[in-house]
Every structure is written in C-alpha cells, then in structure tokens.
PDB file of C-alpha atoms in Angstrom:
ATOM      1  CA  MET A1483    -103.827 287.548  79.942  1.00 50.00           C
ATOM      2  CA  MET A1484    -102.816 283.972  79.046  1.00 59.00           C
ATOM      3  CA  THR A1485    -102.870 284.868  75.328  1.00 77.00           C
ATOM      4  CA  GLY A1486    -100.284 287.624  75.884  1.00 79.00           C
ATOM      5  CA  LYS A1487     -97.923 285.153  77.587  1.00 85.00           C
ATOM      6  CA  ARG A1488     -98.347 282.667  74.760  1.00 88.00           C
ATOM      7  CA  LEU A1489     -97.557 285.380  72.216  1.00 87.00           C
ATOM      8  CA  ILE A1490     -94.391 286.351  74.078  1.00 89.00           C
ATOM      9  CA  ILE A1491     -93.307 282.716  74.451  1.00 90.00           C
ATOM     10  CA  SER A1492     -94.039 282.033  70.764  1.00 89.00           C
ATOM     11  CA  ALA A1493     -92.020 285.095  69.711  1.00 89.00           C
ATOM     12  CA  ALA A1494     -89.114 284.044  71.954  1.00 90.00           C
ATOM     13  CA  VAL A1495     -89.147 280.490  70.549  1.00 91.00           C
ATOM     14  CA  LEU A1496     -89.268 281.825  66.985  1.00 91.00           C
ATOM     15  CA  ALA A1497     -86.335 284.165  67.691  1.00 91.00           C
ATOM     16  CA  LEU A1498     -84.311 281.289  69.157  1.00 92.00           C
ATOM     17  CA  VAL A1499     -85.031 279.109  66.104  1.00 92.00           C
ATOM     18  CA  GLN A1500     -83.917 281.907  63.764  1.00 93.00           C
ATOM     19  CA  ILE A1501     -80.754 282.555  65.770  1.00 92.00           C
ATOM     20  CA  GLY A1502     -80.033 278.824  65.817  1.00 90.00           C
ATOM     21  CA  PHE A1503     -80.479 278.544  62.041  1.00 90.00           C
ATOM     22  CA  LEU A1504     -78.205 281.522  61.333  1.00 89.00           C
ATOM     23  CA  SER A1505     -75.622 280.165  63.777  1.00 87.00           C
ATOM     24  CA  TRP A1506     -75.730 276.786  62.005  1.00 87.00           C
ATOM     25  CA  ILE A1507     -75.065 278.461  58.606  1.00 86.00           C
ATOM     26  CA  ILE A1508     -72.112 280.416  60.013  1.00 86.00           C
ATOM     27  CA  ALA A1509     -70.702 277.382  61.833  1.00 86.00           C
ATOM     28  CA  ARG A1510     -71.012 275.223  58.679  1.00 86.00           C
ATOM     29  CA  ARG A1511     -69.068 277.785  56.628  1.00 83.00           C
ATOM     30  CA  ALA A1512     -66.390 278.008  59.320  1.00 85.00           C
ATOM     31  CA  GLU A1513     -66.171 274.202  59.495  1.00 87.00           C
ATOM     32  CA  ILE A1514     -65.539 273.997  55.743  1.00 90.00           C
ATOM     33  CA  LEU A1515     -62.906 276.748  55.878  1.00 87.00           C
ATOM     34  CA  ARG A1516     -61.174 275.104  58.857  1.00 88.00           C
ATOM     35  CA  ASP A1517     -61.406 271.397  57.959  1.00 89.00           C
ATOM     36  CA  GLY A1518     -62.098 271.218  54.201  1.00 89.00           C
ATOM     37  CA  LYS A1519     -59.568 269.871  51.702  1.00 90.00           C
ATOM     38  CA  GLN A1520     -57.699 272.827  50.227  1.00 90.00           C
ATOM     39  CA  VAL A1521     -57.260 273.161  46.480  1.00 92.00           C
ATOM     40  CA  LEU A1522     -55.821 275.987  44.382  1.00 89.00           C
ATOM     41  CA  LEU A1523     -57.774 277.045  41.298  1.00 89.00           C
ATOM     42  CA  ARG A1524     -56.477 279.334  38.532  1.00 86.00           C
ATOM     43  CA  VAL A1525     -58.809 282.328  38.052  1.00 80.00           C
ATOM     44  CA  GLU A1526     -59.692 284.982  35.508  1.00 71.00           C
ATOM     45  CA  PRO A1527     -61.392 288.262  36.472  1.00 61.00           C
ATOM     46  CA  ILE A1528     -64.750 289.292  35.048  1.00 59.00           C
ATOM     47  CA  ASP A1529     -66.025 292.414  36.907  1.00 53.00           C
ATOM     48  CA  PRO A1530     -64.530 294.493  39.770  1.00 52.00           C
ATOM     49  CA  ARG A1531     -67.342 296.580  41.313  1.00 54.00           C
ATOM     50  CA  ASP A1532     -70.888 296.488  42.647  1.00 55.00           C
ATOM     51  CA  LEU A1533     -72.275 299.879  43.651  1.00 55.00           C
ATOM     52  CA  LEU A1534     -74.341 298.425  46.499  1.00 55.00           C
ATOM     53  CA  ARG A1535     -71.831 295.937  47.920  1.00 58.00           C
ATOM     54  CA  GLY A1536     -68.409 297.426  47.167  1.00 65.00           C
ATOM     55  CA  ASP A1537     -65.427 295.972  45.366  1.00 73.00           C
ATOM     56  CA  TYR A1538     -65.423 292.363  44.320  1.00 75.00           C
ATOM     57  CA  ILE A1539     -64.132 290.230  41.537  1.00 77.00           C
ATOM     58  CA  MET A1540     -66.266 287.813  39.588  1.00 80.00           C
ATOM     59  CA  LEU A1541     -64.244 284.670  39.107  1.00 87.00           C
ATOM     60  CA  SER A1542     -64.086 282.152  36.336  1.00 89.00           C
ATOM     61  CA  TYR A1543     -62.035 278.977  36.711  1.00 94.00           C
ATOM     62  CA  ASP A1544     -60.744 276.279  34.398  1.00 92.00           C
ATOM     63  CA  ILE A1545     -63.444 274.126  36.031  1.00 96.00           C
ATOM     64  CA  SER A1546     -66.092 276.723  35.114  1.00 95.00           C
ATOM     65  CA  ARG A1547     -66.270 275.081  31.681  1.00 93.00           C
ATOM     66  CA  ILE A1548     -66.513 271.289  31.786  1.00 95.00           C
ATOM     67  CA  ARG A1549     -66.201 269.383  28.532  1.00 93.00           C
ATOM     68  CA  VAL A1550     -69.150 267.070  28.066  1.00 92.00           C
ATOM     69  CA  LYS A1551     -66.646 264.293  27.211  1.00 91.00           C
ATOM     70  CA  LEU A1552     -65.502 264.391  30.879  1.00 94.00           C
ATOM     71  CA  ILE A1553     -68.998 263.584  32.182  1.00 95.00           C
ATOM     72  CA  ALA A1554     -68.978 259.838  32.750  1.00 95.00           C
ATOM     73  CA  ASN A1555     -72.719 259.219  33.094  1.00 94.00           C
ATOM     74  CA  VAL A1556     -74.415 261.049  30.196  1.00 90.00           C
ATOM     75  CA  PRO A1557     -77.102 258.667  28.916  1.00 83.00           C
ATOM     76  CA  ALA A1558     -76.890 257.749  25.223  1.00 83.00           C
ATOM     77  CA  GLY A1559     -79.061 260.028  23.111  1.00 84.00           C
ATOM     78  CA  LYS A1560     -79.384 262.717  25.814  1.00 87.00           C
ATOM     79  CA  LEU A1561     -79.092 266.069  24.048  1.00 87.00           C
ATOM     80  CA  ALA A1562     -79.620 268.601  26.867  1.00 87.00           C
ATOM     81  CA  SER A1563     -78.872 268.898  30.571  1.00 89.00           C
ATOM     82  CA  ASP A1564     -81.505 268.843  33.283  1.00 90.00           C
ATOM     83  CA  ASP A1565     -81.562 271.199  36.259  1.00 91.00           C
ATOM     84  CA  THR A1566     -79.169 269.021  38.264  1.00 91.00           C
ATOM     85  CA  PRO A1567     -76.091 268.850  40.520  1.00 96.00           C
ATOM     86  CA  ILE A1568     -72.760 267.869  39.029  1.00 97.00           C
ATOM     87  CA  VAL A1569     -69.756 266.401  40.838  1.00 98.00           C
ATOM     88  CA  VAL A1570     -66.382 267.334  39.350  1.00 98.00           C
ATOM     89  CA  ARG A1571     -63.360 265.314  40.428  1.00 98.00           C
ATOM     90  CA  LEU A1572     -60.229 267.465  40.792  1.00 98.00           C
ATOM     91  CA  LYS A1573     -56.585 266.479  40.813  1.00 97.00           C
ATOM     92  CA  GLN A1574     -53.536 268.656  41.365  1.00 97.00           C
ATOM     93  CA  GLY A1575     -51.429 269.385  38.292  1.00 95.00           C
ATOM     94  CA  ALA A1576     -47.654 269.812  38.094  1.00 95.00           C
ATOM     95  CA  ASP A1577     -48.105 273.610  38.296  1.00 93.00           C
ATOM     96  CA  GLY A1578     -49.890 273.332  41.687  1.00 94.00           C
ATOM     97  CA  TYR A1579     -53.328 274.237  40.341  1.00 95.00           C
ATOM     98  CA  TRP A1580     -56.138 271.679  40.497  1.00 97.00           C
ATOM     99  CA  GLY A1581     -58.118 270.721  37.403  1.00 96.00           C
ATOM    100  CA  ALA A1582     -61.005 268.500  36.389  1.00 97.00           C
ATOM    101  CA  THR A1583     -60.301 264.855  35.566  1.00 97.00           C
ATOM    102  CA  THR A1584     -63.884 263.559  35.294  1.00 97.00           C
ATOM    103  CA  ALA A1585     -67.430 264.529  36.285  1.00 97.00           C
ATOM    104  CA  TRP A1586     -70.828 262.986  36.998  1.00 97.00           C
ATOM    105  CA  PHE A1587     -74.375 264.275  37.010  1.00 95.00           C
ATOM    106  CA  GLY A1588     -75.945 263.585  40.398  1.00 94.00           C
ATOM    107  CA  GLN A1589     -73.211 261.984  42.491  1.00 93.00           C
ATOM    108  CA  ALA A1590     -69.845 260.280  42.067  1.00 96.00           C
ATOM    109  CA  PRO A1591     -69.941 256.459  41.996  1.00 96.00           C
ATOM    110  CA  ALA A1592     -67.028 256.233  44.471  1.00 96.00           C
ATOM    111  CA  PRO A1593     -65.295 258.598  46.909  1.00 96.00           C
ATOM    112  CA  ALA A1594     -62.297 260.606  45.733  1.00 96.00           C
ATOM    113  CA  ALA A1595     -58.828 259.205  46.442  1.00 96.00           C
ATOM    114  CA  SER A1596     -56.598 260.995  48.949  1.00 95.00           C
ATOM    115  CA  ASN A1597     -54.844 262.931  46.151  1.00 96.00           C
ATOM    116  CA  GLU A1598     -58.182 264.027  44.629  1.00 97.00           C
ATOM    117  CA  ALA A1599     -61.133 266.189  45.660  1.00 97.00           C
ATOM    118  CA  ASP A1600     -64.770 266.258  44.564  1.00 98.00           C
ATOM    119  CA  ILE A1601     -66.439 269.652  44.187  1.00 98.00           C
ATOM    120  CA  VAL A1602     -70.203 269.861  43.742  1.00 98.00           C
ATOM    121  CA  GLY A1603     -71.699 272.407  41.389  1.00 97.00           C
ATOM    122  CA  HIS A1604     -75.040 272.998  39.785  1.00 96.00           C
ATOM    123  CA  VAL A1605     -75.870 272.829  36.078  1.00 94.00           C
ATOM    124  CA  SER A1606     -78.860 274.732  34.750  1.00 91.00           C
ATOM    125  CA  GLU A1607     -81.370 273.111  32.458  1.00 89.00           C
ATOM    126  CA  GLY A1608     -80.805 273.257  28.717  1.00 87.00           C
ATOM    127  CA  TRP A1609     -77.050 272.965  28.161  1.00 89.00           C
ATOM    128  CA  ASP A1610     -76.268 271.265  24.844  1.00 87.00           C
ATOM    129  CA  LEU A1611     -74.711 267.849  25.485  1.00 89.00           C
ATOM    130  CA  SER A1612     -73.669 267.070  21.903  1.00 79.00           C
ATOM    131  CA  ALA A1613     -70.089 265.739  21.515  1.00 71.00           C
ATOM    132  CA  ALA A1614     -68.062 268.965  21.106  1.00 68.00           C
ATOM    133  CA  THR A1615     -69.650 271.268  23.707  1.00 86.00           C
ATOM    134  CA  THR A1616     -68.956 272.340  27.263  1.00 92.00           C
ATOM    135  CA  ILE A1617     -71.254 273.141  30.167  1.00 93.00           C
ATOM    136  CA  ALA A1618     -70.794 275.798  32.833  1.00 93.00           C
ATOM    137  CA  PRO A1619     -71.506 274.643  36.403  1.00 96.00           C
ATOM    138  CA  ASP A1620     -71.993 277.141  39.220  1.00 96.00           C
ATOM    139  CA  TYR A1621     -70.046 276.150  42.366  1.00 97.00           C
ATOM    140  CA  GLY A1622     -71.061 279.086  44.571  1.00 94.00           C
ATOM    141  CA  ILE A1623     -67.475 280.419  44.596  1.00 95.00           C
ATOM    142  CA  GLU A1624     -67.710 282.790  41.638  1.00 91.00           C
ATOM    143  CA  ARG A1625     -67.532 286.057  43.615  1.00 85.00           C
ATOM    144  CA  PHE A1626     -64.881 287.331  46.041  1.00 85.00           C
ATOM    145  CA  TYR A1627     -65.323 290.618  47.940  1.00 82.00           C
ATOM    146  CA  LEU A1628     -62.335 292.876  48.514  1.00 81.00           C
ATOM    147  CA  PRO A1629     -61.568 295.899  50.677  1.00 79.00           C
ATOM    148  CA  GLU A1630     -62.844 299.168  49.208  1.00 76.00           C
ATOM    149  CA  GLY A1631     -60.668 300.472  46.386  1.00 77.00           C
ATOM    150  CA  GLU A1632     -58.776 297.198  45.764  1.00 78.00           C
ATOM    151  CA  GLY A1633     -60.932 295.659  43.005  1.00 75.00           C
ATOM    152  CA  ILE A1634     -59.726 297.555  39.925  1.00 75.00           C
ATOM    153  CA  ALA A1635     -56.026 297.271  40.821  1.00 80.00           C
ATOM    154  CA  ILE A1636     -56.302 293.526  41.399  1.00 81.00           C
ATOM    155  CA  GLN A1637     -58.319 293.047  38.209  1.00 77.00           C
ATOM    156  CA  ASN A1638     -55.579 294.850  36.254  1.00 79.00           C
ATOM    157  CA  ASP A1639     -52.870 292.710  37.908  1.00 84.00           C
ATOM    158  CA  MET A1640     -54.805 289.524  37.058  1.00 81.00           C
ATOM    159  CA  ARG A1641     -54.486 290.371  33.387  1.00 79.00           C
ATOM    160  CA  VAL A1642     -50.663 290.305  33.498  1.00 84.00           C
ATOM    161  CA  ARG A1643     -49.778 287.506  35.944  1.00 86.00           C
ATOM    162  CA  PRO A1644     -51.408 284.352  37.322  1.00 85.00           C
ATOM    163  CA  PHE A1645     -53.698 284.586  40.323  1.00 89.00           C
ATOM    164  CA  GLY A1646     -55.407 281.770  42.148  1.00 93.00           C
ATOM    165  CA  ILE A1647     -58.116 281.118  44.664  1.00 94.00           C
ATOM    166  CA  ARG A1648     -57.468 278.716  47.538  1.00 95.00           C
ATOM    167  CA  VAL A1649     -60.720 276.839  48.095  1.00 96.00           C
ATOM    168  CA  ALA A1650     -61.722 274.619  51.022  1.00 96.00           C
ATOM    169  CA  ILE A1651     -63.944 271.703  49.983  1.00 97.00           C
ATOM    170  CA  ALA A1652     -66.026 269.785  52.532  1.00 96.00           C
ATOM    171  CA  ALA A1653     -66.455 266.009  52.358  1.00 94.00           C
ATOM    172  CA  ASP A1654     -69.885 266.535  50.719  1.00 96.00           C
ATOM    173  CA  GLY A1655     -68.326 268.661  47.938  1.00 96.00           C
ATOM    174  CA  THR A1656     -69.470 272.057  49.212  1.00 97.00           C
ATOM    175  CA  ALA A1657     -66.815 274.697  48.488  1.00 96.00           C
ATOM    176  CA  GLN A1658     -65.887 277.957  50.220  1.00 95.00           C
ATOM    177  CA  ILE A1659     -63.291 280.493  49.085  1.00 95.00           C
ATOM    178  CA  LYS A1660     -60.486 280.573  51.601  1.00 94.00           C
ATOM    179  CA  ALA A1661     -57.999 283.053  50.093  1.00 94.00           C
ATOM    180  CA  LEU A1662     -57.042 285.106  47.050  1.00 92.00           C
ATOM    181  CA  MET A1663     -53.505 284.282  45.936  1.00 93.00           C
ATOM    182  CA  ASP A1664     -51.067 286.302  43.807  1.00 91.00           C
ATOM    183  CA  GLY A1665     -48.700 283.503  42.814  1.00 87.00           C
ATOM    184  CA  ASP A1666     -47.474 282.094  46.155  1.00 88.00           C
ATOM    185  CA  LYS A1667     -48.455 285.224  48.109  1.00 92.00           C
ATOM    186  CA  THR A1668     -51.764 285.352  50.013  1.00 92.00           C
ATOM    187  CA  LEU A1669     -53.411 288.727  49.314  1.00 89.00           C
ATOM    188  CA  PHE A1670     -56.656 288.315  51.228  1.00 89.00           C
ATOM    189  CA  GLU A1671     -57.834 285.497  53.468  1.00 89.00           C
ATOM    190  CA  GLU A1672     -61.400 284.867  54.558  1.00 86.00           C
ATOM    191  CA  PRO A1673     -61.923 284.859  58.333  1.00 82.00           C
ATOM    192  CA  LEU A1674     -63.639 281.852  59.879  1.00 79.00           C
ATOM    193  CA  TYR A1675     -66.411 284.029  61.326  1.00 71.00           C
TER     194      TYR A1675
END
C-alpha cells in the first residue's frame, strides 16, 4: 500500500517538474520579446512551406554570413572553426537596418554600448578561416511561421521589395523573432505567449 502512494507522489512531483520546466521556457521567451533590445534585420526568403507544419519562410540575414576579417579573436595560424558560440556586435545603419561591426568566438571582451547590440549565434565545426572567406552562424531565428496560405505570397513580395524582421535580443545575446516587417508596416507579430 505504501509503495502505491510513493508511486503517485513520485508521478505528481515529476509532472510538476515538467510543467515548471516548460513554463520557464515559455516565460524566458516572453521576457526576451517584452524586454529585449529590438533590432531590425534585412531578410531574404529561402523556402515557403513545410507539409507537416504549414507555411513558413526560411530567413537569411546580412549577419548570416560573417566575414572572417570581422572576427577579432581568431588565433594566428588557425585554419578552421571549432564547434563554438560566436558573438556578433550589431549597430544600426543609416537605412534603419542593423549590421555586423565585429565578432568574437566565445564571448565579447566588453559589453555592447547603448547604441549597439550583441547577438549570440553558433558556428559549426570546420568552416574555413583563411583570409577571404565567410562563416555562417546559426542564431535560432532562421524560420518564421505564417498563417496558412500566406507563405508563397510573402515570398514573392520579398523578391521585389525590402522586408525585415524585428528581433528582440536579451542581455545574454539570445534572440527571438518579434515581427515580420514589410518596409515600415508590421505584417505579423509574435504573441508573448
């Protein structure tokens, strides 16, 4: 009889831990969307549809290709990247879009100024670090889901006029997509929850 009670208590505790963990993930995302520094990134479409998940656009940004010359801490003689995080410092340009000014493997040596933002991405192992190449970090903001039937039309529009993604960046560099922009017009905005 005591074993049955322990099993029920253990299951209840496990369920509460799982609910707490999922709640923490959702609250963290909402915190970034609500309080993160907002930047606008210019985007290019890649693919509009996933049969299992509906319409989405795969996004590529100017910061999706970082010139190795921008990386301030590449050791002399290092020819390939490791499986490592990268911090990319962004600054707003005259056109309103934010772009990369410098980058570091690992972490930035100093915090970003008030007119800058640091976004953290991940670089896979094996990128060529010779003088004239670029690397392609993954920031976790490369896919944006749309209402059913909207993907192809938006992809076609992206080919003829500039679109942007408003991104919220937390103090630790974690980024979340906040909204899809068509020029100055907000097309779709992510809800907090």
